[in-house]
Short mmCIF file of C-alpha atoms in Angstrom, two decimals:
data_model
loop_
_atom_site.label_atom_id
_atom_site.label_comp_id
_atom_site.label_asym_id
_atom_site.label_seq_id
_atom_site.Cartn_x
_atom_site.Cartn_y
_atom_site.Cartn_z
CA GLN Y 396 100.86 -38.06 -57.80
CA GLN Y 397 100.48 -36.12 -54.55
CA GLN Y 398 103.01 -33.57 -55.82
CA GLN Y 399 101.04 -33.16 -59.06
CA GLN Y 400 97.85 -32.64 -57.06
CA GLN Y 401 99.49 -29.99 -54.89
CA GLN Y 402 100.82 -28.24 -58.01
CA LYS Y 403 97.33 -28.25 -59.52
CA GLN Y 404 95.89 -26.72 -56.34
CA THR Y 405 98.60 -24.05 -56.36
CA THR Y 406 97.80 -23.16 -59.98
CA THR Y 407 94.08 -22.93 -59.20
CA ALA Y 408 94.75 -20.80 -56.12
CA THR Y 409 96.91 -18.39 -58.09
CA ALA Y 410 94.24 -17.95 -60.75
CA ASN Y 411 91.34 -17.61 -58.31
CA PRO Y 412 92.08 -16.24 -54.82
CA THR Y 413 88.50 -16.91 -53.64
CA MET Y 414 88.91 -20.56 -54.60
CA ALA Y 415 92.27 -20.48 -52.84
CA SER Y 416 90.67 -19.51 -49.53
CA LEU Y 417 88.10 -22.29 -49.90
CA LEU Y 418 90.85 -24.82 -50.61
CA VAL Y 419 92.70 -23.71 -47.49
CA ALA Y 420 89.54 -24.11 -45.42
CA ALA Y 421 88.88 -27.57 -46.87
CA ARG Y 422 92.48 -28.63 -46.22
CA THR Y 423 92.22 -27.38 -42.64
CA VAL Y 424 89.18 -29.60 -41.99
CA LEU Y 425 89.96 -32.69 -44.07
CA VAL Y 426 93.74 -32.96 -44.02
CA GLU Y 427 94.80 -31.27 -40.80
CA ARG Y 428 91.76 -32.63 -38.90
CA ARG Y 429 90.88 -29.27 -37.42
CA SER Y 430 87.40 -28.02 -36.61
CA PRO Y 431 85.21 -26.12 -39.11
CA TRP Y 432 85.58 -23.11 -36.77
CA GLU Y 433 89.34 -23.19 -37.25
CA ALA Y 434 88.78 -23.61 -40.99
CA LEU Y 435 86.67 -20.45 -41.09
CA LYS Y 436 89.37 -18.58 -39.21
CA ALA Y 437 91.97 -19.84 -41.68
CA ARG Y 438 89.79 -18.70 -44.57
CA GLN Y 439 89.38 -15.20 -43.10
CA LYS Y 440 93.15 -14.97 -42.60
CA ARG Y 441 93.82 -16.22 -46.13
CA MET Y 442 91.48 -13.56 -47.55
CA GLY Y 443 93.51 -10.80 -45.95
CA VAL Y 444 91.22 -9.72 -43.13
CA GLU Y 445 94.20 -8.21 -41.29
CA ALA Y 446 94.75 -5.81 -44.21
CA LEU Y 447 91.35 -4.21 -43.58
CA ALA Y 448 92.43 -3.18 -40.10
CA ASN Y 449 95.93 -2.12 -41.14
CA VAL Y 450 95.26 -0.29 -44.43
CA LEU Y 451 92.02 1.58 -43.82
CA THR Y 452 92.26 4.85 -41.89
CA GLU Y 453 89.92 5.56 -38.97
CA HIS Y 454 87.89 7.93 -41.17
CA GLU Y 455 87.56 5.28 -43.87
CA LYS Y 456 86.51 2.73 -41.27
CA ALA Y 457 83.88 5.14 -39.94
CA LEU Y 458 82.52 5.78 -43.44
CA PHE Y 459 82.40 2.05 -44.08
CA LEU Y 460 80.45 1.44 -40.88
CA ALA Y 461 78.12 4.32 -41.78
CA THR Y 462 76.91 2.38 -44.83
CA ASN Y 463 74.89 0.31 -42.35
CA LEU Y 464 72.77 3.35 -41.44
CA PRO Y 465 70.21 2.73 -44.24
CA TYR Y 466 69.09 -0.44 -42.44
CA PHE Y 467 68.18 1.62 -39.38
CA ALA Y 468 66.58 4.28 -41.59
CA VAL Y 469 64.34 1.64 -43.19
CA ALA Y 470 63.38 0.29 -39.75
CA LEU Y 471 62.49 3.79 -38.53
CA LEU Y 472 60.49 4.43 -41.71
CA PHE Y 473 58.46 1.27 -41.14
CA LEU Y 474 57.90 2.17 -37.50
CA ALA Y 475 56.70 5.68 -38.39
CA GLN Y 476 54.66 4.72 -41.45
CA PHE Y 477 53.11 1.40 -40.45
CA GLY Y 478 53.36 1.23 -36.68
CA SER Y 479 52.78 -2.29 -35.41
CA ILE Y 480 50.12 -3.58 -37.82
CA CYS Y 481 50.26 -7.33 -38.31
CA PRO Y 482 47.43 -8.65 -40.55
CA THR Y 483 49.51 -11.65 -41.67
CA LEU Y 484 52.95 -13.03 -40.92
CA CYS Y 485 54.36 -11.84 -44.26
CA SER Y 486 52.91 -8.36 -43.88
CA CYS Y 487 53.64 -7.93 -40.17
CA SER Y 488 55.37 -4.56 -39.94
CA SER Y 489 56.66 -5.25 -36.43
CA LEU Y 490 58.39 -8.40 -37.66
CA HIS Y 491 59.99 -6.58 -40.59
CA THR Y 492 61.06 -3.66 -38.39
CA GLY Y 493 62.64 -5.92 -35.78
CA TRP Y 494 64.38 -8.15 -38.31
CA ILE Y 495 65.86 -5.23 -40.23
CA THR Y 496 67.04 -3.64 -36.99
CA VAL Y 497 68.80 -6.84 -35.97
CA ILE Y 498 70.44 -7.04 -39.41
CA GLY Y 499 71.73 -3.49 -39.02
CA VAL Y 500 73.05 -4.07 -35.48
CA VAL Y 501 74.78 -7.35 -36.28
CA SER Y 502 76.27 -6.00 -39.52
CA THR Y 503 77.64 -2.95 -37.72
CA ILE Y 504 79.22 -5.02 -34.95
CA PHE Y 505 80.65 -7.51 -37.44
CA HIS Y 506 82.28 -4.90 -39.65
CA GLY Y 507 83.45 -2.89 -36.65
CA THR Y 508 85.23 -6.00 -35.40
CA GLN Y 509 86.42 -6.84 -38.91
CA VAL Y 510 88.15 -3.51 -39.56
CA GLN Y 511 89.19 -3.13 -35.90
CA CYS Y 512 88.03 0.46 -35.63
CA SER Y 513 88.76 2.19 -32.34
CA CYS Y 514 85.20 1.61 -31.09
CA CYS Y 515 85.21 -2.16 -31.70
CA ALA Y 516 88.89 -3.19 -31.56
CA GLN Y 517 89.64 -6.28 -29.52
CA ARG Y 518 92.44 -5.25 -27.15
CA ARG Y 519 94.29 -6.72 -24.19
CA LYS Y 520 94.85 -4.69 -21.04
CA ASP Y 521 98.27 -3.61 -22.31
CA GLY Y 522 96.69 -2.15 -25.47
CA GLU Y 523 97.92 -4.84 -27.86
CA PRO Y 524 95.46 -6.61 -30.19
CA ALA Y 525 93.64 -9.56 -28.62
CA ALA Y 526 94.93 -13.02 -29.47
CA ASP Y 527 91.69 -14.33 -30.98
CA VAL Y 528 90.60 -11.45 -33.19
CA LEU Y 529 89.89 -13.90 -36.02
CA GLY Y 530 87.68 -15.93 -33.70
CA ASN Y 531 85.56 -12.85 -32.93
CA ILE Y 532 85.37 -11.97 -36.61
CA VAL Y 533 84.21 -15.48 -37.53
CA LYS Y 534 81.60 -15.41 -34.75
CA TRP Y 535 80.09 -12.20 -36.08
CA VAL Y 536 80.33 -13.12 -39.76
CA VAL Y 537 78.32 -16.27 -39.02
CA ALA Y 538 75.71 -14.15 -37.23
CA ASP Y 539 75.72 -11.58 -40.04
CA VAL Y 540 75.25 -14.16 -42.78
CA GLY Y 541 72.59 -15.96 -40.72
CA CYS Y 542 70.52 -12.79 -40.25
CA ALA Y 543 70.78 -11.76 -43.91
CA VAL Y 544 70.08 -15.20 -45.37
CA SER Y 545 67.15 -15.93 -43.05
CA TYR Y 546 65.45 -12.62 -43.92
CA ALA Y 547 66.12 -13.12 -47.64
CA VAL Y 548 64.53 -16.58 -47.46
CA PHE Y 549 61.56 -15.11 -45.59
CA LEU Y 550 61.04 -12.38 -48.20
CA GLY Y 551 61.45 -14.90 -51.01
CA ALA Y 552 58.90 -17.26 -49.47
CA CYS Y 553 56.42 -14.40 -49.03
CA ARG Y 554 56.87 -12.76 -52.44
CA GLY Y 555 57.57 -15.78 -54.61
CA LEU Y 556 60.52 -17.00 -56.64
CA ALA Y 557 60.09 -14.58 -59.56
CA ALA Y 558 60.05 -11.50 -57.34
CA ALA Y 559 62.97 -12.84 -55.31
CA LEU Y 560 65.08 -13.27 -58.44
CA GLN Y 561 64.24 -9.73 -59.59
CA CYS Y 562 65.52 -8.40 -56.27
CA SER Y 563 68.71 -10.47 -56.20
CA TRP Y 564 70.90 -8.06 -58.21
CA PRO Y 565 72.65 -6.62 -55.10
CA LEU Y 566 74.27 -10.03 -54.68
CA LEU Y 567 76.58 -9.05 -57.53
CA LEU Y 568 78.00 -6.33 -55.28
CA LEU Y 569 78.40 -8.77 -52.40
CA VAL Y 570 80.27 -11.28 -54.55
CA GLY Y 571 82.35 -8.50 -56.08
CA SER Y 572 83.38 -7.21 -52.66
CA VAL Y 573 84.49 -10.68 -51.53
CA PHE Y 574 86.51 -11.05 -54.73
CA MET Y 575 88.21 -7.69 -54.21
CA ARG Y 576 89.15 -8.57 -50.65
CA ALA Y 577 90.59 -11.89 -51.82
CA ARG Y 578 92.55 -10.04 -54.51
CA GLY Y 579 94.20 -7.86 -51.87
CA SER Y 580 92.21 -4.63 -52.27
CA PRO Y 581 90.94 -3.59 -48.81
CA ARG Y 582 89.66 -0.20 -49.95
CA GLY Y 583 87.98 -1.74 -52.98
CA TYR Y 584 86.30 -4.22 -50.67
CA ALA Y 585 85.10 -1.46 -48.33
CA ILE Y 586 83.67 0.58 -51.22
CA VAL Y 587 81.90 -2.27 -53.01
CA HIS Y 588 80.65 -3.88 -49.81
CA GLY Y 589 79.39 -0.51 -48.64
CA LEU Y 590 77.43 -0.27 -51.90
CA TRP Y 591 76.03 -3.73 -51.12
CA HIS Y 592 74.71 -2.37 -47.82
CA LEU Y 593 73.01 0.56 -49.58
CA ALA Y 594 71.55 -1.57 -52.39
CA SER Y 595 70.33 -4.36 -50.11
CA ALA Y 596 68.66 -1.85 -47.77
CA ALA Y 597 66.85 -0.33 -50.76
CA VAL Y 598 65.69 -3.75 -52.00
CA ILE Y 599 64.58 -4.71 -48.49
CA ALA Y 600 62.53 -1.53 -48.19
CA TRP Y 601 60.89 -2.01 -51.58
CA SER Y 602 60.10 -5.69 -50.98
CA ALA Y 603 58.81 -5.30 -47.43
CA ILE Y 604 56.66 -2.27 -48.28
CA ALA Y 605 55.08 -4.23 -51.12
CA LEU Y 606 54.18 -7.03 -48.70
CA ILE Y 607 52.80 -4.73 -46.01
CA VAL Y 608 50.76 -2.57 -48.38
CA SER Y 609 49.34 -5.59 -50.21
CA SER Y 610 47.64 -6.75 -47.00
CA ALA Y 611 46.70 -3.27 -45.83
CA PRO Y 612 45.72 -1.31 -48.98
CA SER Y 613 44.24 1.52 -46.92
CA LEU Y 614 47.72 2.60 -45.81
#
């Protein structure tokens, strides 16, 4: 029976590489009795995170990181256009500006560590890659997801469920990029995930401006 179960898991993993990485993470926690942190590291390794560092050229890595620039552009736009007005929590421009800036910073550091570009590569003194690169990647992916999800929940709570659903279409790009990475396409992942950065920055700008202007119609 155990052999049949393992065969079923292998078949599922072959058909769906994203499911495969989740199964590996679950096995790491439940069967091997390792910590969730180790499970996340196993999942990143299973999804081919090393290929991003090995396949992408330095120019491609730089272009990928540059897709985070729209977050900073939106933050600067808010700072220039709205200053520090704060009539309500939902329409507080300073809060939106700061949150978006943090999202941009954390995303840039995470992806710089992820692709191991020359500016963010984890190295030992002898120049070889650090032993716990996956640990650093997991640390920053948790921070990245936390920043993005918390701000999305905040915008959704302020604008309502209907508006939140209308603005959720960039998630298709995010899911698509994860699928491409799991399928062994590092460049496809970088392209589609870069598009996610651009689309999500545009949606953030549109949603936040609507909130700020609604409470300060004279702007």
